[in-house]
Short mmCIF file of C-alpha atoms in Angstrom, two decimals:
data_model
loop_
_atom_site.label_atom_id
_atom_site.label_comp_id
_atom_site.label_asym_id
_atom_site.label_seq_id
_atom_site.Cartn_x
_atom_site.Cartn_y
_atom_site.Cartn_z
CA MET A 134 0.00 0.00 0.00
CA SER A 135 1.31 3.40 -0.89
CA LEU A 136 -0.26 6.78 -0.10
CA TYR A 137 0.85 10.36 -0.39
CA ALA A 138 1.42 12.54 2.65
CA SER A 139 -1.38 15.01 3.40
CA GLY A 140 -0.85 18.58 2.22
CA SER A 141 0.43 21.16 4.65
CA GLN A 142 -1.58 24.30 5.46
CA THR A 143 -0.66 27.43 7.38
CA VAL A 144 -1.17 27.68 11.13
CA GLY A 145 -2.90 31.02 10.43
CA PRO A 146 -3.15 33.95 12.84
CA TYR A 147 -5.04 32.11 15.59
CA LEU A 148 -2.49 29.35 16.20
CA HIS A 149 -2.21 30.25 19.89
CA ILE A 150 -5.71 28.93 20.56
CA GLY A 151 -4.67 25.39 19.77
CA LEU A 152 -0.97 25.39 20.55
CA THR A 153 -0.30 27.55 23.63
CA TRP A 154 -1.10 24.76 26.11
CA LEU A 155 2.18 23.06 25.15
CA ASN A 156 4.39 26.18 25.24
CA THR A 157 7.76 25.22 26.70
CA ASP A 158 10.54 27.78 26.93
CA ARG A 159 12.48 25.88 29.60
CA ILE A 160 13.53 22.82 27.65
CA ALA A 161 15.74 21.48 30.43
CA GLY A 162 14.34 21.51 33.96
CA PRO A 163 16.46 22.31 37.04
CA GLY A 164 17.79 18.78 37.55
CA VAL A 165 18.93 18.16 33.99
CA LYS A 166 22.69 17.82 33.45
CA GLY A 167 24.56 19.94 30.98
CA GLU A 168 25.92 23.35 30.13
CA ARG A 169 23.12 25.88 30.60
CA VAL A 170 22.37 28.24 27.76
CA THR A 171 19.71 30.85 27.01
CA ILE A 172 19.02 31.51 23.35
CA HIS A 173 17.10 34.52 22.14
CA GLY A 174 16.47 36.04 18.76
CA ARG A 175 13.92 37.49 16.41
CA LEU A 176 11.86 36.07 13.58
CA LEU A 177 12.11 38.67 10.80
CA ASP A 178 10.07 38.99 7.60
CA GLY A 179 11.18 40.24 4.18
CA ASP A 180 10.99 43.88 5.34
CA GLY A 181 13.06 43.15 8.44
CA VAL A 182 9.94 43.50 10.57
CA GLY A 183 9.45 41.15 13.49
CA VAL A 184 6.83 38.42 12.95
CA GLY A 185 4.46 38.78 15.89
CA ASP A 186 2.46 35.63 15.24
CA GLY A 187 5.18 33.05 14.73
CA LEU A 188 5.99 29.85 16.55
CA VAL A 189 9.36 28.17 16.98
CA GLU A 190 9.68 24.50 17.94
CA ILE A 191 12.93 22.96 19.13
CA TRP A 192 14.06 19.33 19.22
CA GLN A 193 17.33 18.32 20.78
CA ALA A 194 19.38 15.58 22.39
CA SER A 195 20.56 15.48 26.00
CA ALA A 196 24.04 16.59 27.09
CA THR A 197 25.29 13.07 26.41
CA GLY A 198 23.91 13.11 22.86
CA LYS A 199 20.87 10.90 23.42
CA TYR A 200 17.39 11.59 22.08
CA ALA A 201 14.37 10.72 24.24
CA HIS A 202 12.92 8.61 21.44
CA PRO A 203 12.82 4.84 20.77
CA GLU A 204 14.56 5.22 17.40
CA ASP A 205 17.72 6.39 19.21
CA ARG A 206 19.31 2.99 19.89
CA GLN A 207 22.61 4.28 21.23
CA LYS A 208 23.65 2.55 24.41
CA LYS A 209 23.39 5.67 26.54
CA PRO A 210 21.03 6.20 29.46
CA LEU A 211 17.95 8.36 28.98
CA GLU A 212 17.93 11.33 31.30
CA LYS A 213 14.83 11.26 33.46
CA GLY A 214 12.57 14.24 32.98
CA PHE A 215 14.26 15.38 29.78
CA ARG A 216 12.03 15.36 26.68
CA GLY A 217 14.09 17.72 24.55
CA PHE A 218 11.14 19.57 23.07
CA GLY A 219 10.51 23.29 23.11
CA ARG A 220 7.65 25.37 21.76
CA ILE A 221 8.06 29.13 21.89
CA PRO A 222 5.69 31.70 20.37
CA THR A 223 7.15 34.99 19.18
CA ASP A 224 6.05 38.16 20.95
CA ALA A 225 4.64 41.27 19.22
CA LYS A 226 8.16 42.26 18.11
CA GLY A 227 9.01 38.83 16.78
CA VAL A 228 11.22 37.97 19.75
CA PHE A 229 11.57 34.40 21.01
CA ARG A 230 13.62 33.24 24.00
CA PHE A 231 14.24 29.87 25.61
CA SER A 232 16.64 28.19 28.00
CA THR A 233 18.10 24.73 27.66
CA ILE A 234 21.33 22.76 27.87
CA LYS A 235 23.87 22.35 25.09
CA PRO A 236 23.26 18.93 23.56
CA GLY A 237 25.98 16.37 23.06
CA ARG A 238 27.07 15.07 19.66
CA VAL A 239 24.78 12.61 17.92
CA PRO A 240 25.55 10.32 14.98
CA GLY A 241 25.01 11.54 11.44
CA SER A 242 24.91 9.59 8.22
CA GLY A 243 27.73 7.10 7.82
CA GLY A 244 28.21 6.94 11.58
CA LYS A 245 30.18 10.21 11.74
CA LEU A 246 29.32 12.40 14.70
CA GLN A 247 27.51 15.67 14.10
CA ALA A 248 28.39 18.91 15.83
CA PRO A 249 26.08 19.84 18.73
CA HIS A 250 22.92 21.41 17.32
CA LEU A 251 19.26 22.10 17.97
CA SER A 252 16.68 21.22 15.32
CA VAL A 253 14.24 24.06 14.69
CA THR A 254 10.84 24.13 13.01
CA VAL A 255 9.17 27.46 12.24
CA PHE A 256 5.45 28.11 11.78
CA MET A 257 3.56 31.35 11.08
CA ARG A 258 0.68 32.92 9.27
CA GLY A 259 1.73 33.42 5.65
CA LEU A 260 3.81 30.25 5.72
CA LEU A 261 1.97 27.39 4.03
CA LYS A 262 4.45 24.75 5.11
CA GLN A 263 6.80 24.71 8.09
CA LEU A 264 10.45 25.62 7.68
CA SER A 265 13.25 23.46 9.10
CA THR A 266 16.60 24.76 10.19
CA ARG A 267 19.26 24.23 12.88
CA ILE A 268 21.10 26.18 15.56
CA TYR A 269 24.82 25.41 15.98
CA PHE A 270 27.01 26.62 18.82
CA PRO A 271 29.70 29.28 18.25
CA GLY A 272 33.29 28.21 18.56
CA ASP A 273 32.54 24.50 18.71
CA PRO A 274 35.48 22.77 16.99
CA ALA A 275 33.12 20.13 15.55
CA ASN A 276 31.28 22.69 13.41
CA VAL A 277 33.80 22.65 10.57
CA GLN A 278 33.37 18.91 10.04
CA ASP A 279 29.60 18.79 10.52
CA PRO A 280 28.08 16.84 7.60
CA ILE A 281 24.84 18.84 7.53
CA LEU A 282 26.47 22.26 7.92
CA LYS A 283 28.80 21.32 5.07
CA ARG A 284 25.77 21.00 2.79
CA VAL A 285 25.04 24.69 3.26
CA PRO A 286 26.83 27.04 0.83
CA ALA A 287 29.85 28.41 2.72
CA ALA A 288 28.63 32.01 2.59
CA ARG A 289 25.38 31.05 4.34
CA ARG A 290 26.71 28.77 7.09
CA ALA A 291 27.03 31.63 9.54
CA THR A 292 23.23 32.00 9.52
CA LEU A 293 23.01 28.71 11.45
CA VAL A 294 25.61 29.52 14.11
CA ALA A 295 24.38 31.45 17.15
CA ARG A 296 26.35 34.47 18.36
CA PRO A 297 27.71 34.76 21.91
CA LYS A 298 26.04 37.54 23.92
CA GLY A 299 27.63 37.14 27.30
CA ARG A 300 28.06 34.24 29.67
CA GLY A 301 25.58 31.45 28.83
CA VAL A 302 23.62 33.64 26.44
CA LEU A 303 23.40 33.21 22.68
CA GLN A 304 21.58 35.17 20.02
CA TRP A 305 20.21 33.62 16.86
CA ASN A 306 17.80 35.25 14.42
CA ILE A 307 15.53 33.64 11.86
CA VAL A 308 15.64 35.83 8.76
CA LEU A 309 13.11 34.90 6.08
CA GLN A 310 14.48 36.99 3.22
CA GLY A 311 17.39 39.25 2.32
CA LYS A 312 21.20 39.27 2.49
CA VAL A 313 21.43 37.18 5.62
CA GLU A 314 18.47 34.91 4.87
CA THR A 315 18.62 31.90 7.17
CA ALA A 316 19.47 28.61 5.48
CA PHE A 317 16.47 26.27 5.63
CA PHE A 318 16.66 22.54 5.00
CA ASP A 319 14.73 20.05 2.96
CA PHE A 320 15.27 16.79 4.83
CA MET B 55 23.96 -2.09 7.10
CA SER B 56 22.09 0.52 9.03
CA LYS B 57 18.43 -0.18 9.65
CA GLN B 58 17.84 3.48 10.39
CA TYR B 59 14.63 4.91 9.04
CA SER B 60 14.72 7.16 6.05
CA TYR B 61 11.56 9.01 5.12
CA ARG B 62 10.26 9.63 1.62
CA ARG B 63 10.45 13.01 -0.01
CA PHE B 64 7.09 14.62 -0.69
CA HIS B 65 5.35 13.59 -3.89
CA PRO B 66 5.26 16.45 -6.45
CA GLY B 67 2.07 18.49 -6.36
CA THR B 68 0.96 17.38 -2.91
CA GLN B 69 2.47 20.30 -0.96
CA PRO B 70 2.00 24.07 -1.31
CA ALA B 71 4.78 26.32 -2.57
CA TYR B 72 6.20 28.75 -0.03
CA ASP B 73 5.69 31.64 -2.47
CA PHE B 74 2.03 31.63 -3.42
CA PRO B 75 0.87 35.12 -4.53
CA PRO B 76 -2.90 34.45 -4.19
CA TYR B 77 -2.22 34.15 -0.42
CA ALA B 78 -0.87 37.67 0.06
CA SER B 79 0.95 37.09 3.36
CA THR B 80 3.33 34.62 1.74
CA ALA B 81 5.08 37.51 -0.09
CA LYS B 82 7.25 38.64 2.83
CA ARG B 83 7.27 35.34 4.67
CA HIS B 84 8.76 32.82 2.27
CA PRO B 85 12.46 32.02 1.83
CA LYS B 86 13.84 33.27 -1.49
CA GLN B 87 16.88 31.04 -1.47
CA PRO B 88 16.40 27.39 -2.39
CA LEU B 89 16.11 24.97 0.53
CA VAL B 90 19.31 23.06 1.28
CA ILE B 91 18.69 19.41 0.50
CA ALA B 92 20.20 17.36 3.29
CA PRO B 93 20.30 13.72 4.38
CA GLN B 94 18.13 12.65 7.30
CA THR B 95 19.99 11.94 10.51
CA LEU B 96 19.02 10.75 13.96
CA SER B 97 18.03 14.37 14.68
CA GLU B 98 15.30 14.29 12.04
CA ILE B 99 14.01 10.73 12.46
CA THR B 100 13.41 11.16 16.18
CA GLY B 101 10.93 13.57 17.71
CA PRO B 102 9.03 14.38 20.89
CA VAL B 103 6.93 11.64 22.42
CA PHE B 104 3.74 12.57 24.27
CA GLY B 105 1.60 10.45 26.54
CA TYR B 106 -1.70 10.37 28.38
CA GLY B 107 -0.04 12.26 31.22
CA ASP B 108 0.13 15.30 28.95
CA LEU B 109 -3.66 15.39 28.45
CA LYS B 110 -6.88 15.72 30.39
CA PRO B 111 -9.55 13.08 29.70
CA THR B 112 -11.98 15.64 28.24
CA ASP B 113 -9.45 17.38 25.99
CA HIS B 114 -10.93 15.67 22.91
CA ASP B 115 -14.44 17.04 23.58
CA LEU B 116 -14.66 20.72 22.66
CA THR B 117 -18.32 20.84 23.73
CA ARG B 118 -17.52 20.04 27.38
CA GLN B 119 -14.95 22.62 28.34
CA HIS B 120 -17.34 25.13 29.96
CA LYS B 121 -20.41 25.14 32.16
CA GLY B 122 -22.88 25.38 29.31
CA GLU B 123 -23.08 23.83 25.87
CA PRO B 124 -21.72 25.79 22.92
CA ILE B 125 -24.11 27.16 20.30
CA GLY B 126 -24.02 25.39 16.96
CA GLU B 127 -24.31 22.03 15.29
CA ARG B 128 -22.60 19.29 17.33
CA ILE B 129 -20.42 17.04 15.17
CA ILE B 130 -18.12 14.08 15.65
CA CYS B 131 -14.87 14.27 13.76
CA SER B 132 -12.80 11.12 13.57
CA GLY B 133 -10.37 9.25 11.39
CA ARG B 134 -7.03 7.51 11.24
CA VAL B 135 -3.49 8.72 11.11
CA LEU B 136 -1.49 6.61 8.67
CA ASP B 137 1.91 6.83 7.07
CA GLU B 138 2.59 6.65 3.34
CA ASN B 139 2.97 2.89 3.60
CA GLY B 140 -0.54 2.55 5.01
CA LYS B 141 0.72 1.73 8.48
CA SER B 142 -1.17 3.29 11.35
CA VAL B 143 0.58 5.89 13.48
CA PRO B 144 -0.35 4.96 17.06
CA HIS B 145 -0.20 7.10 20.22
CA THR B 146 0.62 10.32 18.41
CA LEU B 147 -0.52 13.74 19.54
CA ILE B 148 -3.17 15.62 17.53
CA GLU B 149 -4.00 19.23 18.39
CA VAL B 150 -7.00 21.02 16.84
CA TRP B 151 -8.34 24.57 16.90
CA GLN B 152 -11.21 26.23 15.13
CA ALA B 153 -13.69 29.12 14.99
CA ASN B 154 -17.05 28.91 16.74
CA ALA B 155 -20.36 28.36 14.94
CA ALA B 156 -20.52 32.07 14.08
CA GLY B 157 -17.06 32.05 12.49
CA ARG B 158 -15.31 33.82 15.37
CA TYR B 159 -12.15 32.91 17.25
CA PRO B 160 -11.69 33.91 20.90
CA HIS B 161 -8.41 35.65 19.99
CA LYS B 162 -7.27 39.25 20.32
CA SER B 163 -6.38 39.37 16.61
CA ASP B 164 -9.87 38.36 15.48
CA ARG B 165 -11.87 41.54 14.78
CA HIS B 166 -14.71 39.87 12.89
CA ASP B 167 -18.05 41.32 13.95
CA ALA B 168 -19.58 38.01 15.04
CA PRO B 169 -20.33 36.87 18.58
CA VAL B 170 -17.89 34.96 20.71
CA ASP B 171 -19.41 32.00 22.51
CA PRO B 172 -18.62 31.90 26.25
CA ASN B 173 -19.07 28.13 26.13
CA PHE B 174 -16.64 27.47 23.31
CA SER B 175 -12.87 27.96 23.32
CA GLY B 176 -12.29 26.02 20.12
CA ALA B 177 -9.20 24.02 21.13
CA GLY B 178 -8.76 20.30 21.67
CA ARG B 179 -6.18 17.54 21.64
CA THR B 180 -5.98 13.80 21.77
CA LEU B 181 -3.66 10.87 21.20
CA THR B 182 -4.34 8.31 18.49
CA ASP B 183 -5.05 4.82 19.77
CA ALA B 184 -3.04 1.66 19.00
CA GLU B 185 -4.55 1.55 15.47
CA GLY B 186 -3.94 5.23 14.76
CA ARG B 187 -7.59 6.21 15.30
CA TYR B 188 -8.71 9.47 16.85
CA ARG B 189 -12.03 11.11 17.66
CA PHE B 190 -13.06 14.66 18.53
CA ILE B 191 -16.45 16.00 19.50
CA THR B 192 -16.99 19.61 18.54
CA ILE B 193 -19.37 21.99 16.80
CA ARG B 194 -19.30 22.75 13.10
CA PRO B 195 -17.18 25.89 12.63
CA GLY B 196 -18.59 28.86 10.74
CA GLU B 197 -17.12 30.51 7.65
CA TYR B 198 -15.58 33.93 8.20
CA PRO B 199 -14.19 36.88 6.27
CA TRP B 200 -10.49 37.70 6.11
CA ARG B 201 -8.52 40.50 4.53
CA ASN B 202 -6.47 38.66 1.93
CA HIS B 203 -8.36 40.33 -0.94
CA TYR B 204 -11.68 42.13 -1.44
CA ASN B 205 -14.56 40.08 0.00
CA ALA B 206 -12.39 37.12 0.94
CA TRP B 207 -14.03 34.33 2.98
CA ARG B 208 -12.50 31.26 4.52
CA PRO B 209 -14.40 28.02 4.04
CA ALA B 210 -15.35 26.20 7.24
CA HIS B 211 -12.25 24.43 8.55
CA ILE B 212 -10.58 22.88 11.58
CA HIS B 213 -6.83 23.32 12.08
CA PHE B 214 -4.94 20.08 12.76
CA SER B 215 -1.41 19.79 14.18
CA LEU B 216 0.33 16.39 14.29
CA PHE B 217 3.73 15.11 15.34
CA GLY B 218 3.98 11.55 14.06
CA ARG B 219 7.03 9.45 14.82
CA ALA B 220 9.70 11.98 13.99
CA PHE B 221 10.46 15.70 13.95
CA LEU B 222 10.32 15.57 10.14
CA THR B 223 6.84 14.02 10.09
CA ARG B 224 5.48 17.14 11.81
CA LEU B 225 2.37 18.31 9.96
CA VAL B 226 0.04 21.26 10.36
CA THR B 227 -2.94 21.16 8.05
CA GLN B 228 -6.64 22.06 7.86
CA MET B 229 -9.70 19.85 7.56
CA TYR B 230 -12.48 21.11 5.28
CA PHE B 231 -16.11 20.05 4.90
CA PRO B 232 -17.62 18.23 1.91
CA GLY B 233 -19.51 20.32 -0.63
CA ASP B 234 -18.32 23.67 0.74
CA PRO B 235 -18.88 26.12 -2.15
CA LEU B 236 -16.12 28.43 -0.83
CA LEU B 237 -13.33 25.91 -1.41
CA PRO B 238 -12.45 26.89 -5.01
CA TYR B 239 -12.18 30.55 -3.91
CA ASP B 240 -9.89 29.87 -0.96
CA PRO B 241 -6.18 30.58 -1.62
CA MET B 242 -5.08 28.35 1.25
CA TYR B 243 -7.00 25.33 -0.03
CA MET B 244 -6.02 26.11 -3.62
CA SER B 245 -2.33 26.41 -2.65
CA ILE B 246 -2.05 22.64 -2.96
CA PRO B 247 -1.41 22.15 -6.69
CA ASP B 248 -2.77 18.64 -7.22
CA GLU B 249 -6.56 18.36 -7.16
CA LYS B 250 -6.54 14.86 -5.67
CA ALA B 251 -4.20 16.04 -2.93
CA ARG B 252 -6.55 18.96 -2.20
CA LEU B 253 -9.54 16.64 -1.97
CA ARG B 254 -7.75 14.61 0.69
CA LEU B 255 -8.08 17.63 2.98
CA VAL B 256 -11.87 17.51 2.62
CA SER B 257 -13.58 15.33 5.20
CA GLN B 258 -16.39 12.96 4.28
CA LEU B 259 -19.80 12.58 5.85
CA ASP B 260 -19.39 9.48 8.02
CA TRP B 261 -22.71 7.70 8.51
CA GLU B 262 -21.11 4.88 10.46
CA ASN B 263 -20.12 7.21 13.27
CA THR B 264 -23.19 9.43 13.37
CA VAL B 265 -25.15 9.25 16.62
CA PRO B 266 -28.92 9.23 15.94
CA GLU B 267 -30.77 12.15 17.55
CA HIS B 268 -27.41 13.61 18.61
CA ALA B 269 -24.67 14.38 16.07
CA LEU B 270 -23.57 14.00 12.47
CA ALA B 271 -20.07 12.68 11.92
CA TYR B 272 -17.23 13.51 9.54
CA ARG B 273 -14.27 11.33 8.67
CA PHE B 274 -10.83 12.81 8.10
CA ASP B 275 -7.85 10.52 7.57
CA ILE B 276 -4.39 12.05 7.71
CA VAL B 277 -1.28 10.66 6.03
CA LEU B 278 2.17 11.45 7.41
CA ARG B 279 5.50 10.85 5.70
CA GLY B 280 6.49 7.18 5.70
CA SER B 281 9.75 5.31 5.42
CA ALA B 282 11.26 5.19 1.95
CA ALA B 283 12.75 1.76 2.38
CA THR B 284 12.21 -0.83 5.05
CA PRO B 285 13.88 -4.23 5.32
CA MET B 286 10.88 -5.53 3.31
CA ASP B 287 11.19 -2.69 0.76
CA ASP B 288 7.93 -1.03 -0.26
CA SER B 289 7.05 -0.66 -3.90
CA PRO B 290 7.00 2.95 -5.07
CA GLY B 291 4.07 4.79 -6.59
CA GLU B 292 0.36 4.73 -5.92
#
């Protein structure tokens, strides 16, 4: 039996009604191990204006590089109380902010380890199908060898690397159009 | 040999383009650079897992969230969540939201001059069962105007958000109603190029699940991305 996946449709302007209940901007609770980090940024449209009705979802591994999912068969313990999922709506100025821990390295294709990263999905009115991208960590020596980052044209790779903004704070913007348009993936 | 899942790419024509001028808001909100085609890794083929602990038992019944009953026609909306190989997707989270019977959302951005219903919030969620089935009880949403173009009206619809087994099977879509004359005029519905793919977003009257003297029922099956190759290898095409 073979079917085709259902068509995507926009979340529209009233997404909060259905989705707010699961808002999670503290991805790692107090007891979770790992290097603490707060990431903030803005979701910007083609005029550089903040998108006030956007939603960012995050998926990430634990500090040891283990996903809380049965398909992750690595022999590493699951960390209790760590789901690795975040859902953050943008505010009126397009700002989003969340706190988490820096994930460990997880395997990529061919068994090579990937650089630490967060998977990001973006939803908003005016977007008929979600956008997928990633956040990488500045200064991580694994970035240069990361098999997914290498797929991105060299001039655009910087759009996926967060910028340090003080101790434990990173900034990362999602830019939909223009000179520094964020690289989005088709997985 | 790795037995790791790899999911199929979308079939041409089944998904909307990011840049779709009839839906005006896409103009400033679509990427202009091509997407970077990348292989799927453990990061994409895993995703958040939700359980009954995340939900309240009445979350699937949008008519029982307040003291009184909402105004409007009570309906039962049910179906199955499958993958492209026809396998059910069990225990996956579905979130829904919708306008009330008058076509109004209880949201600060909704300025439509239609009454809000104090007994209807318009949000629900549930988990599919072991066979991928789900069921919501709600009221039939009203059509409403929007400002995309002169005299623009949205057909009646319910927003659906699904996770599936992986972060890349994430799907947000809308369920429409059979025979709605507004469908051909709706840029969102028409953004899906293939007519057959569009029709799969239209629910069907579901006699089997109607409750006599109580509620009509609509069936809406949802298909998520499925594995491209399994150890048994699926044959391609439909």
